[in-house]
Structures are given as structure tokens and as C-alpha cells.
Short mmCIF file of C-alpha atoms in Angstrom, two decimals:
data_model
loop_
_atom_site.label_atom_id
_atom_site.label_comp_id
_atom_site.label_asym_id
_atom_site.label_seq_id
_atom_site.Cartn_x
_atom_site.Cartn_y
_atom_site.Cartn_z
CA MET X 1 108.39 95.13 87.11
CA ILE X 2 109.20 93.58 90.47
CA LYS X 3 110.10 96.92 92.04
CA ARG X 4 107.00 98.61 90.69
CA SER X 5 104.73 95.85 91.97
CA VAL X 6 106.43 95.83 95.38
CA ALA X 7 106.01 99.57 95.69
CA SER X 8 102.33 99.27 94.81
CA PHE X 9 101.88 96.45 97.28
CA ILE X 10 103.43 98.42 100.13
CA ALA X 11 101.56 101.61 99.31
CA SER X 12 98.06 100.18 98.99
CA ASN X 13 98.20 96.72 100.60
CA THR X 14 97.19 95.29 97.23
CA ILE X 15 98.84 94.41 93.95
CA ASP X 16 98.20 96.78 91.08
CA ASN X 17 97.33 95.87 87.52
CA VAL X 18 100.97 95.17 86.73
CA VAL X 19 100.36 91.71 88.14
CA GLY X 20 96.74 91.51 87.11
CA VAL X 21 94.85 92.25 90.32
CA PRO X 22 92.48 95.23 89.91
CA GLN X 23 91.86 97.82 92.61
CA TRP X 24 88.34 98.38 93.87
CA LYS X 25 86.52 100.82 96.08
CA PRO X 26 83.30 99.85 97.87
CA THR X 27 80.10 101.79 97.25
CA THR X 28 78.50 100.22 100.34
CA PHE X 29 79.96 99.00 103.62
CA THR X 30 82.10 96.01 102.64
CA ILE X 31 84.72 94.98 105.18
CA SER X 32 88.10 95.66 103.58
CA GLN X 33 90.31 92.60 103.04
CA ASN X 34 93.50 94.67 102.79
CA LEU X 35 96.35 94.16 105.23
CA TYR X 36 96.74 96.75 107.97
CA GLY X 37 99.67 97.47 110.25
CA ARG X 38 101.92 95.10 108.30
CA HIS X 39 103.77 97.40 105.88
CA GLU X 40 107.22 96.84 107.40
CA ASP X 41 106.65 93.09 107.63
CA ILE X 42 105.61 92.88 103.97
CA VAL X 43 108.70 94.89 102.99
CA LYS X 44 110.96 92.40 104.79
CA LEU X 45 109.34 89.37 103.15
CA LEU X 46 109.34 90.90 99.68
CA ASP X 47 112.99 91.98 100.02
CA ILE X 48 113.93 88.39 100.88
CA PHE X 49 111.87 87.04 98.00
CA VAL X 50 113.49 89.39 95.48
CA SER X 51 116.97 88.44 96.80
CA LEU X 52 116.33 84.77 95.93
CA LYS X 53 116.97 85.61 92.27
CA SER X 54 120.63 86.17 93.21
CA GLY X 55 120.99 82.54 94.20
CA HIS X 56 120.23 82.86 97.90
CA SER X 57 118.20 80.59 100.14
CA ALA X 58 116.59 81.93 103.29
CA TYR X 59 114.65 80.93 106.38
CA CYS X 60 112.05 83.29 107.82
CA LEU X 61 109.94 82.89 110.96
CA VAL X 62 106.64 84.71 111.50
CA THR X 63 105.47 84.68 115.10
CA GLY X 64 102.45 85.88 117.04
CA LYS X 65 99.61 84.42 119.02
CA SER X 66 96.47 82.93 117.51
CA GLY X 67 94.46 85.43 115.46
CA MET X 68 97.41 87.78 114.91
CA GLY X 69 97.32 87.38 111.13
CA LYS X 70 100.34 85.14 110.49
CA SER X 71 98.59 83.16 107.77
CA ALA X 72 97.19 86.33 106.18
CA LEU X 73 100.68 87.82 105.91
CA ILE X 74 101.99 84.71 104.16
CA GLN X 75 98.95 84.63 101.87
CA ALA X 76 99.70 88.24 100.91
CA LEU X 77 103.18 87.20 99.82
CA ALA X 78 101.71 84.22 97.97
CA THR X 79 99.44 86.63 96.07
CA PHE X 80 102.46 88.45 94.70
CA ALA X 81 104.96 85.61 94.24
CA PRO X 82 103.25 83.41 91.59
CA THR X 83 104.14 85.96 88.89
CA GLN X 84 107.82 85.49 89.72
CA GLY X 85 108.06 82.08 91.38
CA TYR X 86 106.22 79.17 92.96
CA VAL X 87 104.50 79.05 96.34
CA ALA X 88 103.80 75.83 98.26
CA THR X 89 101.79 76.10 101.48
CA GLY X 90 101.24 73.49 104.17
CA LYS X 91 99.86 73.48 107.68
CA PHE X 92 100.70 71.33 110.68
CA VAL X 93 97.70 70.25 112.72
CA PHE X 94 97.31 69.61 116.42
CA TYR X 95 95.40 66.37 115.92
CA SER X 96 98.01 64.67 113.73
CA ARG X 97 101.63 63.76 114.20
CA VAL X 98 101.99 62.24 110.74
CA PRO X 99 105.65 62.72 109.73
CA TYR X 100 106.24 65.47 107.17
CA TYR X 101 102.50 66.25 107.11
CA ALA X 102 102.71 69.96 106.21
CA ILE X 103 105.66 69.47 103.85
CA ARG X 104 103.78 66.75 101.96
CA GLU X 105 100.65 68.92 101.85
CA ALA X 106 102.67 71.85 100.49
CA LEU X 107 104.29 69.84 97.70
CA ARG X 108 101.04 68.06 96.83
CA GLY X 109 99.25 71.41 96.53
CA LEU X 110 102.04 72.89 94.42
CA LEU X 111 102.02 69.93 92.03
CA GLN X 112 98.24 70.05 91.72
CA THR X 113 98.40 73.76 90.86
CA LYS X 114 100.92 73.01 88.12
CA LEU X 115 98.85 70.15 86.72
CA ASN X 116 95.75 72.35 86.64
CA LEU X 117 97.57 75.03 84.66
CA TRP X 118 99.59 72.87 82.26
CA ASN X 119 98.42 71.30 79.04
CA GLN X 120 99.21 67.65 78.27
CA GLU X 121 102.41 68.51 76.41
CA GLN X 122 103.75 70.47 79.39
CA VAL X 123 102.81 67.65 81.77
CA GLU X 124 104.69 65.10 79.64
CA HIS X 125 107.73 67.38 79.41
CA TRP X 126 107.80 67.76 83.19
CA LYS X 127 107.43 63.99 83.69
CA ASN X 128 110.33 63.34 81.33
CA SER X 129 112.49 65.91 83.13
CA LEU X 130 111.70 64.31 86.48
CA SER X 131 112.44 60.82 85.13
CA PHE X 132 115.79 62.05 83.81
CA PHE X 133 116.68 63.67 87.13
CA PHE X 134 115.63 60.72 89.36
CA ASP X 135 116.01 56.96 89.22
CA TRP X 136 112.87 54.84 89.41
CA THR X 137 113.27 54.05 93.13
CA SER X 138 113.44 57.78 93.91
CA VAL X 139 110.30 58.40 91.84
CA GLN X 140 108.54 55.70 93.86
CA ILE X 141 109.64 57.35 97.11
CA LEU X 142 108.32 60.69 95.88
CA GLY X 143 105.07 58.97 94.91
CA TYR X 144 104.81 57.59 98.44
CA LEU X 145 105.13 61.12 99.84
CA ILE X 146 103.07 62.96 97.21
CA PRO X 147 99.90 61.07 96.17
CA ASN X 148 99.18 63.05 92.99
CA LEU X 149 102.72 62.34 91.78
CA LYS X 150 102.02 58.67 92.38
CA ARG X 151 98.89 58.89 90.20
CA LEU X 152 100.72 60.91 87.54
CA PHE X 153 103.28 58.12 87.05
CA GLY X 154 100.73 55.31 87.52
CA LEU X 155 102.63 53.96 90.51
CA THR X 156 101.26 51.13 92.64
CA ASN X 157 102.07 50.27 96.24
CA SER X 158 105.19 48.12 96.31
CA SER X 159 105.93 45.82 99.22
CA ASP X 160 109.57 45.67 98.04
CA LEU X 161 110.10 49.41 98.48
CA GLU X 162 112.28 50.03 101.51
CA ILE X 163 112.46 53.65 102.60
CA THR X 164 115.04 54.70 105.14
CA LYS X 165 114.98 58.17 106.66
CA SER X 166 118.31 58.96 105.02
CA LYS X 167 117.08 57.92 101.56
CA LEU X 168 113.81 59.77 102.04
CA HIS X 169 115.56 62.98 103.06
CA THR X 170 118.05 62.75 100.19
CA THR X 171 115.27 62.19 97.64
CA LEU X 172 113.06 64.95 99.01
CA LEU X 173 115.97 67.41 99.07
CA ARG X 174 116.79 66.64 95.44
CA PHE X 175 113.14 67.08 94.50
CA ILE X 176 112.97 70.52 96.13
CA LYS X 177 116.25 71.43 94.41
CA PHE X 178 114.69 70.26 91.14
CA LEU X 179 111.76 72.66 91.72
CA CYS X 180 113.93 75.69 92.58
CA THR X 181 115.24 77.66 89.59
CA GLU X 182 116.52 81.17 88.98
CA ASP X 183 113.49 81.97 86.83
CA HIS X 184 111.06 80.52 89.37
CA PRO X 185 112.27 80.65 92.99
CA LEU X 186 110.30 78.49 95.41
CA ILE X 187 108.61 79.57 98.63
CA ILE X 188 107.57 76.82 101.04
CA ALA X 189 105.33 78.28 103.74
CA LEU X 190 104.65 76.03 106.73
CA ASP X 191 101.97 77.20 109.14
CA ASP X 192 101.50 76.27 112.83
CA LEU X 193 105.06 75.09 113.51
CA GLN X 194 104.13 74.83 117.19
CA TRP X 195 102.55 71.48 116.19
CA VAL X 196 105.44 70.28 114.03
CA ASP X 197 106.64 66.66 114.20
CA PRO X 198 110.32 65.78 114.91
CA ALA X 199 110.92 64.26 111.44
CA SER X 200 109.87 67.48 109.71
CA LEU X 201 112.21 69.55 111.88
CA GLU X 202 115.06 67.19 111.14
CA PHE X 203 114.39 67.63 107.43
CA LEU X 204 114.21 71.44 107.72
CA THR X 205 117.61 71.38 109.44
CA ALA X 206 118.95 69.22 106.61
CA ILE X 207 117.74 71.69 103.96
CA PHE X 208 120.03 74.39 105.26
CA SER X 209 122.98 72.01 105.42
CA THR X 210 122.99 71.81 101.60
CA ASP X 211 123.91 74.20 98.79
CA ILE X 212 120.28 74.60 97.69
CA LYS X 213 119.50 77.93 95.99
CA TYR X 214 116.42 79.99 95.10
CA LEU X 215 114.47 78.72 98.13
CA LEU X 216 112.65 80.58 100.90
CA ILE X 217 111.23 78.63 103.82
CA ILE X 218 108.68 80.57 105.88
CA GLY X 219 107.57 79.03 109.15
CA SER X 220 104.86 80.59 111.29
CA TYR X 221 104.01 79.67 114.85
CA ARG X 222 102.40 80.85 118.07
CA ASP X 223 105.36 82.01 120.11
CA ASN X 224 103.29 82.00 123.30
CA GLU X 225 103.03 78.19 122.92
CA VAL X 226 106.75 77.59 122.35
CA ASP X 227 109.08 77.57 125.34
CA GLU X 228 112.68 76.44 125.84
CA LYS X 229 111.60 72.80 126.19
CA HIS X 230 109.67 72.79 122.89
CA ILE X 231 111.28 70.87 120.01
CA LEU X 232 111.27 74.07 117.93
CA SER X 233 113.69 75.69 120.36
CA ALA X 234 116.14 72.80 119.94
CA HIS X 235 115.74 73.05 116.15
CA PHE X 236 116.69 76.74 116.13
CA LYS X 237 119.83 75.97 118.15
CA GLU X 238 120.83 73.22 115.70
CA LEU X 239 120.85 75.57 112.72
CA LYS X 240 124.46 76.37 111.87
CA SER X 241 124.56 77.68 108.32
CA VAL X 242 121.57 80.03 108.45
CA THR X 243 120.17 82.56 110.90
CA PRO X 244 116.39 82.82 110.47
CA LEU X 245 114.89 86.26 110.05
CA LYS X 246 112.22 86.61 112.72
CA ILE X 247 109.13 88.75 112.13
CA GLU X 248 107.14 89.26 115.33
CA LEU X 249 103.60 90.40 114.55
CA THR X 250 101.96 92.87 116.89
CA PRO X 251 98.26 93.75 117.37
CA LEU X 252 96.58 96.33 115.18
CA SER X 253 96.38 99.82 116.62
CA PRO X 254 93.12 101.80 116.86
CA ALA X 255 94.47 103.87 113.94
CA ASP X 256 94.87 100.71 111.82
CA ILE X 257 91.29 99.71 112.60
CA ALA X 258 90.06 103.21 111.83
CA GLN X 259 91.74 103.01 108.41
CA MET X 260 90.04 99.65 107.81
CA LEU X 261 86.66 101.23 108.57
CA THR X 262 87.39 104.15 106.24
CA ASP X 263 88.43 101.78 103.44
CA SER X 264 85.28 99.71 103.99
CA SER X 265 82.97 102.55 103.04
CA PRO X 266 83.36 106.11 101.76
CA GLU X 267 80.31 107.09 103.85
CA VAL X 268 81.88 106.47 107.28
CA THR X 269 82.61 109.73 109.09
CA GLU X 270 85.82 110.45 110.96
CA ALA X 271 83.94 110.70 114.27
CA ASP X 272 82.30 107.32 113.70
CA THR X 273 85.57 105.61 112.85
CA ARG X 274 87.29 107.06 115.91
CA THR X 275 84.55 105.85 118.29
CA LEU X 276 84.11 102.44 116.73
CA SER X 277 87.82 101.71 116.24
CA LEU X 278 88.43 102.23 119.97
CA LEU X 279 85.54 99.90 120.83
CA ILE X 280 86.72 97.19 118.42
CA HIS X 281 90.30 97.47 119.65
CA GLU X 282 89.15 97.08 123.25
CA LYS X 283 87.07 93.98 122.51
CA THR X 284 89.53 92.22 120.19
CA GLU X 285 92.88 93.35 121.61
CA GLY X 286 93.72 94.34 118.04
CA LEU X 287 93.96 90.74 116.79
CA PRO X 288 93.18 90.97 113.04
CA PHE X 289 91.12 87.79 112.73
CA PHE X 290 88.89 88.79 115.61
CA VAL X 291 88.65 92.39 114.40
CA HIS X 292 87.06 91.02 111.23
CA ARG X 293 84.78 88.71 113.22
CA PHE X 294 83.64 91.49 115.53
CA LEU X 295 83.07 93.90 112.65
CA SER X 296 81.07 91.24 110.76
CA ASP X 297 78.88 90.80 113.83
CA LEU X 298 78.26 94.55 114.06
CA VAL X 299 77.14 94.56 110.43
CA SER X 300 74.86 91.55 110.94
CA LYS X 301 73.31 93.15 114.05
CA GLY X 302 72.54 96.36 112.15
CA TYR X 303 74.96 98.62 114.04
CA ILE X 304 76.54 99.29 110.66
CA SER X 305 74.25 99.61 107.68
CA SER X 306 75.52 97.53 104.79
CA LYS X 307 73.36 99.61 102.43
CA GLN X 308 74.12 103.15 103.47
CA GLY X 309 77.58 102.49 104.88
CA GLN X 310 76.72 104.39 108.05
CA ILE X 311 77.45 103.54 111.66
CA ALA X 312 74.54 103.76 114.08
CA LYS X 313 74.99 106.59 116.56
CA ALA X 314 73.57 104.62 119.49
CA LEU X 315 75.38 101.32 120.00
CA ASP X 316 73.34 98.95 122.17
CA SER X 317 74.91 98.60 125.61
CA SER X 318 74.92 94.81 125.24
CA ILE X 319 77.66 95.04 122.63
CA TYR X 320 80.01 96.43 125.27
CA GLY X 321 79.90 93.17 127.20
CA THR X 322 80.72 91.05 124.18
CA THR X 323 84.01 89.14 124.06
CA ILE X 324 85.39 87.26 121.09
CA VAL X 325 84.90 83.85 122.71
CA LYS X 326 81.29 84.76 123.52
CA LEU X 327 80.85 85.96 119.97
CA MET X 328 82.05 82.64 118.53
CA GLU X 329 79.96 80.62 120.99
CA LYS X 330 76.93 82.71 120.08
CA SER X 331 77.48 81.93 116.39
CA MET X 332 77.65 78.24 117.31
CA SER X 333 74.41 78.45 119.28
CA GLU X 334 72.56 80.10 116.42
CA ILE X 335 73.05 77.31 113.89
CA LYS X 336 71.08 74.08 113.53
CA SER X 337 71.90 70.99 115.57
CA LEU X 338 72.92 69.04 112.44
CA THR X 339 75.40 71.76 111.50
CA ASN X 340 76.92 71.73 114.98
CA HIS X 341 77.05 67.93 114.88
CA LEU X 342 78.97 68.01 111.59
CA LEU X 343 81.36 70.70 112.86
CA LEU X 344 82.07 68.69 116.00
CA LEU X 345 83.15 65.79 113.79
CA ALA X 346 85.02 68.07 111.40
CA SER X 347 87.02 69.47 114.32
CA CYS X 348 88.60 66.01 114.68
CA LEU X 349 89.84 65.99 111.09
CA THR X 350 93.37 67.09 110.25
CA SER X 351 92.61 69.32 107.31
CA SER X 352 89.87 70.31 104.89
CA PHE X 353 86.84 68.15 104.19
CA THR X 354 84.20 67.63 101.53
CA ILE X 355 80.43 67.23 101.63
CA SER X 356 80.76 63.53 100.76
CA VAL X 357 83.22 62.92 103.62
CA MET X 358 80.89 64.57 106.14
CA HIS X 359 77.99 62.57 104.68
CA MET X 360 79.91 59.37 105.43
CA LEU X 361 80.92 60.49 108.94
CA GLN X 362 77.47 61.59 110.09
CA PHE X 363 76.77 58.14 111.62
CA ILE X 364 79.08 59.14 114.50
CA LYS X 365 76.86 60.94 116.99
CA ILE X 366 78.20 62.77 120.03
CA THR X 367 75.32 63.33 122.46
CA LYS X 368 74.83 66.31 124.75
CA LYS X 369 75.92 64.07 127.63
CA ASN X 370 79.20 63.45 125.76
CA THR X 371 78.57 59.83 124.91
CA LEU X 372 79.19 58.19 121.56
CA VAL X 373 76.32 56.72 119.55
CA LEU X 374 76.65 55.11 116.13
CA LYS X 375 73.60 55.81 113.98
CA THR X 376 72.23 53.44 111.33
CA GLU X 377 72.28 54.31 107.64
CA LYS X 378 68.49 54.62 107.65
CA SER X 379 68.76 57.78 109.73
CA PHE X 380 71.33 59.42 107.44
CA ASN X 381 70.70 62.89 106.07
CA SER X 382 70.95 63.40 102.31
CA LEU X 383 73.98 64.93 100.59
CA GLN X 384 71.88 68.01 99.89
CA LYS X 385 71.05 68.36 103.59
CA ILE X 386 74.75 68.06 104.48
CA LYS X 387 75.59 70.71 101.89
CA GLU X 388 72.94 73.06 103.31
CA SER X 389 74.36 72.59 106.81
CA LEU X 390 77.93 73.33 105.75
CA ASN X 391 76.76 76.37 103.83
CA GLU X 392 74.99 77.58 106.99
CA ALA X 393 78.32 77.41 108.82
CA LEU X 394 79.87 79.21 105.84
CA ALA X 395 77.34 82.03 106.19
CA LYS X 396 78.19 82.33 109.90
CA ASN X 397 81.91 82.61 109.06
CA LEU X 398 82.65 79.43 110.99
CA LEU X 399 83.87 77.78 107.79
CA VAL X 400 85.50 79.02 104.60
CA LYS X 401 85.81 77.41 101.19
CA LYS X 402 89.29 76.02 100.53
CA SER X 403 88.33 75.11 96.97
CA LYS X 404 85.15 74.56 94.98
CA SER X 405 84.37 71.32 96.81
CA LYS X 406 86.35 71.61 100.06
CA TYR X 407 85.61 73.39 103.33
CA LYS X 408 87.82 74.20 106.31
CA PHE X 409 87.44 76.07 109.58
CA SER X 410 87.92 79.80 109.18
CA HIS X 411 90.43 79.76 112.03
CA ASP X 412 92.23 77.30 114.31
CA LYS X 413 90.51 78.86 117.32
CA ILE X 414 87.08 77.87 116.03
CA GLN X 415 88.24 74.32 115.38
CA GLU X 416 89.79 74.16 118.85
CA LEU X 417 86.63 75.56 120.44
CA TYR X 418 84.53 72.83 118.81
CA GLN X 419 86.90 70.05 119.79
CA SER X 420 87.05 71.34 123.37
CA LYS X 421 83.37 70.44 123.65
CA ILE X 422 84.24 66.74 123.25
CA GLN X 423 85.37 65.03 126.44
CA PRO X 424 89.07 64.01 126.17
CA ASN X 425 88.29 60.39 127.06
CA LEU X 426 85.86 60.25 124.11
CA LEU X 427 88.30 61.57 121.49
CA PRO X 428 90.19 58.28 120.86
CA SER X 429 86.92 56.52 119.98
CA VAL X 430 85.82 59.35 117.70
CA HIS X 431 89.21 59.35 115.96
CA TYR X 432 89.07 55.56 115.59
CA HIS X 433 85.69 55.56 113.84
CA ILE X 434 86.70 58.49 111.62
CA ALA X 435 89.94 56.74 110.63
CA GLN X 436 88.11 53.48 109.89
CA THR X 437 85.61 55.29 107.69
CA LEU X 438 88.18 57.33 105.77
CA HIS X 439 90.39 54.28 105.28
CA SER X 440 87.53 52.59 103.42
CA LEU X 441 87.32 55.42 100.84
#
């Protein structure tokens, strides 16, 4: 079954019905979400994943600059792996140096997925297994690291709990070993390693100093932001027992983009795809995220008819002067001031956010002159108004839904672009008021 699914994945960039994901073909112009130009990279990752069943552990690095599709490649593997194993994903953030941030996020997300799928009997069985495997102090340490585990065991904050780095690492390593089995290998995917904290790197080094099996660590990072002085470079040199497999992503070719256009609508002619793919490649440098953004803009401007699936013969000359940064800034300028205000604040958060969180933070006002003003509760917008604003950003592809109730920026670049509009000397005050507000939740 694994081989058949892998072959299907490589051939069509999707998973066939063997693993329950149906194929579809658009009847109108719908931008294809398949992966392009990544066949060899997918093969490498899937080969490593399949080899885990033999008792291996592995370390894989996915590199490329922002917008190259590192996260999308890992998500593609995550789409396949749940039928054979477990996938835990975490992301380091530029605005936080909280120790083990992405690792904690990955394990918290994995546990929540399990809890959502299991019935009460399965939850109790898992709790009993964990209690048998760990002493109570270790369970408390795990609860400190993973909040939903803390709630599951009804743990309270203990002032007597002393956690040394050595004890924390030992406990966390045993927990990961507990999760990794022959029947269900574990993939831990950590995004944006260029923003990793030293404690996390020390722990990653420790993982590969043990006899842990059935584990694949995938780390992705922007290699253009990592030089010899970066802590990642020192980490790679410290690894003795494992040599990471490095996958260097390259831009999409005009042919890749042309195939995307063809897959997006059966009505697109070969001449149209050839002309438009060259234009898109020129404007986006073949970076997948921006290819999608540029193509979305062409559809919204009417250059591509979403009804007939046809490309306009005469492209307005103004489109030839468009750059990706200008495109994003234009999207920002076209939304309401409240939406931009909320996104400015959201850019200072470390991860996803909810409507209620943004409702609480709206009292922090950053003026056009880059000064900070704290509004009174009387001037607050309603929850419904906040929801409408976030949905406006969603419609403009500035945000995406992380879950039913959570939003996040559709790409790091958009978050960075918003935060760059806040003067550096103002950021500490904004972070302070955000932290004070969130601490009160």
C-alpha cells in the first residue's frame, strides 16, 4: 500500500484514493494546489519516511529563501504520513526566543490531534501507559512543556518543581521515544530554523546522541539568512552520529508554471500558458508562494476569467510593472483601516490568533505618525466587526485559517511587511501591552 501511494503521489502530486484523498479536475479556472517542480524532493522525503519502519532515525534539512515552498513540501509529506505514522509540526518565530518554542508547539499540536480523534477509553488507556512509563515528576515536567497534557492530567503549577536543563532534556527525549513506534513512526517538522533558540538546538543535538528509532526530524530554514556565524552552522558541526540529508529547493521553471496553468483549467490554450507562464516567472522569480499570489491577482483583475477559464489576449501594460512587494502593499492599501490596524498588532504575535484575542488587543492603536495610543473600552469595535475585518484579510489572501477559530498570516513575508511599518523604537511598548493583555487571559 505504501509503494502504491508513493507512486501515485509522485505521478500526480496528490494522494490517490488508496489513502482517501479523491482526485479532482476543475471545470472553471481554479488555481491548482498541487506541487510543481518538487518530484525529486518528494521522492527523497518519502524514501526516508518509508525507511523509518526498519528502525532508523533520520535528520533532513529543507532549505531555500522565503516563498520557495519549504512549508508546502513538508505539508505534502504530512498529507501522506498520517496513514502510516504521526506528524508533529512547529514553527520558530522571529519575535520570540522562548526556549523550545517550536518543539513545544509541535508536541502540543500532535497531542491535540490525538485527543480529538480518540474516544474516552482510548484517552484513558494512553494516560495509563504514560503514567506507567514516567514517574510523577516527569509527568509534571511534560505538563510544564505541553499545556494540554497538563490539563489532561489535571496538573497545577507547583512551586516545588525544580526543572534543570538536564532533567528536562532527559524527560523530553523519553517522551519522544514513547511516541515513536514501528507501527507509527514519528515525523517532527520544525519550520524557520533560522530563528531557532540555542536551547532547542542543544536538544536536537541530544536527540541524535541517543538510540531513538522510528523518528524523522525535518528542519526547514532560509539558507540565505544563515552564515558561518549563525548558531545553526555550529549545530551542524556538532552533529557526530548523523549526517543530515539536505534538500535545496530551487525556483519553479516557466514549464512548471505552464503546467500549473494547464491543471487550473482545461480551457487554457497552449499559447496562453506559454505567454503567461513567462510573465509570471519574470515577476515572481519562480517562487511558488508568489506565483500563487500573482496568479490570484490576475484572476481578481479579470485577466483570467474564473468562469470561462480563458486568459485575456491583451494584458494591461500596468501589470508588467508589478512586483510582488508592490502587489502585497496594494492588497494592504485596499482593505479597511480597522483591518490594517488589527494586522499591524497581529504581526507582533508569535503565532496564530483568534477573534477574541484581537478584540482584546484593539485598544492598542498605532497612529500614522508611528506613535502609540491606548484607546478606551468605549471605543471598542464589536466581536462581529473584528470577525468581518479578519475575514476581509482572509479574502485578500493576507491571512489563512489555521483552524475553525484561528487565523494566521498566509506567509512570513506578509507578517514581516506589516511589522516593518512599526518603528523599531515603538515595538517594545507594543510587545509590553500585548504581553500584559494576554497574560490576563
